[in-house]
Amino acid sequence: MYKRKIYNRLRQWKSESNGTTALMIEGARRVGKSTIAEEFAKNEYRSYILIDWQKAPQAVRDSFRNNLNHLDTLFMDLSVYYGVRLYERDTLFIFDEVQLFPFARSAVKQLVADGRYDFMETGSLISIKKNVENILIPSEEESVSMFPMDFEEFLWARGEELLADAIRQSFADRQAMSPLLDNKAERLFREYMLVGGMPQAIERYLETSDMGNVDRVKRQILRLYAQDIEKYGGDSKERVKRIFDEIPGQLSKHEKKFTLSSLGENAREREYGDAFFWLDESFLINRCMNATDPHVGLRLHQEDSTMKCYMGDTGLLVTQVFADRAYTSNELYRDILFGKLEVNEGMLVENAIAQQFRASGHRLFFYSRYSRQAEDRMEIDFLLIGEYSNAAMKARVCPVEVKSTKRYKTTSLDKFKNKFDSRVGMQYVLHPRPMRVEGDRLYLPLYMAHCL
């Protein structure tokens, strides 16, 4: 069991809710939802019952349907069937993969109102039409999103807690780490980009140190996602598949904006809207929307027709790039790691940064402006919102530029600051170099993205 940041969020829910709500853990398949829920139950409760709706027999489903108005009978059935003694206010029920039995999700209202036990749900594709038809979503349900492991969690898994702490301290102090630690962190971040943040992939890497073996795990996950698209994609499944397959090609472009014409000469946004929604709700992609007029309320100025689509996990993106091969060897991965094989590193770096931001709770926005006049033409990779010390700690827009090479210019960032001066807070450049501070512009090594 790897240390995950979401664990503290689960503890907060238990303490603050005190049985008045159930908690839904949403996320893509194989990000570790079931594992963290069961680990939490073992550590924080006297007993627990995990009901995996993929395996639960029909008799368990029937008991839910028949005894929802007779909870004493329902709890007796579950206690005896699963061989677990129940303790009032100290037993947790986990409804695993609850989208496979939506009735259990709708039953949360009565179960929470009863007040004797706590309830947690895990699920993927939770908001897809097929999984919410004919049920009432309970208002007593809170939700928390779970993403693949970020770089800091990757370091924890590798036993590099001291390096993780040093990175946090360096960021807080605004002081660059020593060359020894900087080089080590940079090398591990490159490893992380290739392995990715899926727990199974990381586990295989730690067991074997063989990227080829890791690639096999990632291919299995991608096959699982393809099966989900086929099974749950409904009328949009062909369009969903086209978008998902097209992501590497779109990210390899200089501007990285998703161009619908690549899907077909007559492709239109209204035809593909449901497909993008499906991929977003399934956590397979991280959409980054264009904010046309950057203010603190970025969503108020969101342009739905202009977006960038990142893969939910950069390790999966790497495997998808080489999908034309039946197998990607450890040697090929090592050549990429040490810069011996030419690959679009900018695509991987920007995807990895987007992954860190989503895991940190940020919605993804960027700023793009085309103009015939060069001084107005600019592209900002990401826009974050943060408190700004030079504005009495009021929230300001924080532009972020991502650089994959050590030689670069910050022309767009300079233009953005000049154009929106009073709205702009700290500016960030993420690059493969040590930290340095220049006024209200902070140059950070790529491995510090999770600190923002």
mmCIF file of N, CA and C in Angstrom, residues 201-217 330 334:
data_model
loop_
_atom_site.group_PDB
_atom_site.id
_atom_site.type_symbol
_atom_site.label_atom_id
_atom_site.label_comp_id
_atom_site.label_asym_id
_atom_site.label_seq_id
_atom_site.Cartn_x
_atom_site.Cartn_y
_atom_site.Cartn_z
ATOM 1 N N ALA A 201 1.682 0.226 -12.404
ATOM 2 C CA ALA A 201 2.892 0.463 -13.188
ATOM 3 C C ALA A 201 4.070 0.771 -12.268
ATOM 4 N N ILE A 202 3.825 1.594 -11.247
ATOM 5 C CA ILE A 202 4.889 1.927 -10.300
ATOM 6 C C ILE A 202 5.327 0.680 -9.531
ATOM 7 N N GLU A 203 4.377 -0.132 -9.115
ATOM 8 C CA GLU A 203 4.712 -1.360 -8.393
ATOM 9 C C GLU A 203 5.590 -2.270 -9.245
ATOM 10 N N ARG A 204 5.238 -2.418 -10.520
ATOM 11 C CA ARG A 204 6.030 -3.276 -11.400
ATOM 12 C C ARG A 204 7.440 -2.710 -11.591
ATOM 13 N N TYR A 205 7.536 -1.389 -11.680
ATOM 14 C CA TYR A 205 8.845 -0.762 -11.863
ATOM 15 C C TYR A 205 9.722 -0.966 -10.628
ATOM 16 N N LEU A 206 9.132 -0.817 -9.460
ATOM 17 C CA LEU A 206 9.906 -0.987 -8.228
ATOM 18 C C LEU A 206 10.323 -2.441 -8.029
ATOM 19 N N GLU A 207 9.512 -3.359 -8.529
ATOM 20 C CA GLU A 207 9.832 -4.788 -8.399
ATOM 21 C C GLU A 207 10.921 -5.222 -9.374
ATOM 22 N N THR A 208 10.913 -4.677 -10.597
ATOM 23 C CA THR A 208 11.761 -5.222 -11.654
ATOM 24 C C THR A 208 12.793 -4.243 -12.215
ATOM 25 N N SER A 209 12.563 -2.930 -12.032
ATOM 26 C CA SER A 209 13.408 -1.896 -12.655
ATOM 27 C C SER A 209 13.472 -2.069 -14.170
ATOM 28 N N ASP A 210 12.452 -2.681 -14.742
ATOM 29 C CA ASP A 210 12.421 -2.973 -16.182
ATOM 30 C C ASP A 210 11.255 -2.229 -16.817
ATOM 31 N N MET A 211 11.586 -1.217 -17.625
ATOM 32 C CA MET A 211 10.541 -0.410 -18.249
ATOM 33 C C MET A 211 9.697 -1.227 -19.229
ATOM 34 N N GLY A 212 10.289 -2.269 -19.818
ATOM 35 C CA GLY A 212 9.517 -3.123 -20.710
ATOM 36 C C GLY A 212 8.393 -3.827 -19.985
ATOM 37 N N ASN A 213 8.681 -4.312 -18.769
ATOM 38 C CA ASN A 213 7.637 -4.937 -17.948
ATOM 39 C C ASN A 213 6.571 -3.922 -17.552
ATOM 40 N N VAL A 214 7.024 -2.699 -17.259
ATOM 41 C CA VAL A 214 6.076 -1.635 -16.916
ATOM 42 C C VAL A 214 5.175 -1.337 -18.110
ATOM 43 N N ASP A 215 5.755 -1.340 -19.294
ATOM 44 C CA ASP A 215 4.980 -1.059 -20.498
ATOM 45 C C ASP A 215 3.860 -2.078 -20.690
ATOM 46 N N ARG A 216 4.130 -3.342 -20.359
ATOM 47 C CA ARG A 216 3.083 -4.368 -20.471
ATOM 48 C C ARG A 216 1.911 -4.047 -19.552
ATOM 49 N N VAL A 217 2.200 -3.595 -18.343
ATOM 50 C CA VAL A 217 1.140 -3.219 -17.399
ATOM 51 C C VAL A 217 0.320 -2.069 -17.965
ATOM 52 N N ASN A 330 12.673 -2.399 -22.742
ATOM 53 C CA ASN A 330 13.343 -1.646 -21.694
ATOM 54 C C ASN A 330 14.450 -0.776 -22.287
ATOM 55 N N ARG A 334 15.018 3.241 -21.912
ATOM 56 C CA ARG A 334 16.264 3.771 -21.376
ATOM 57 C C ARG A 334 16.881 4.799 -22.317
#
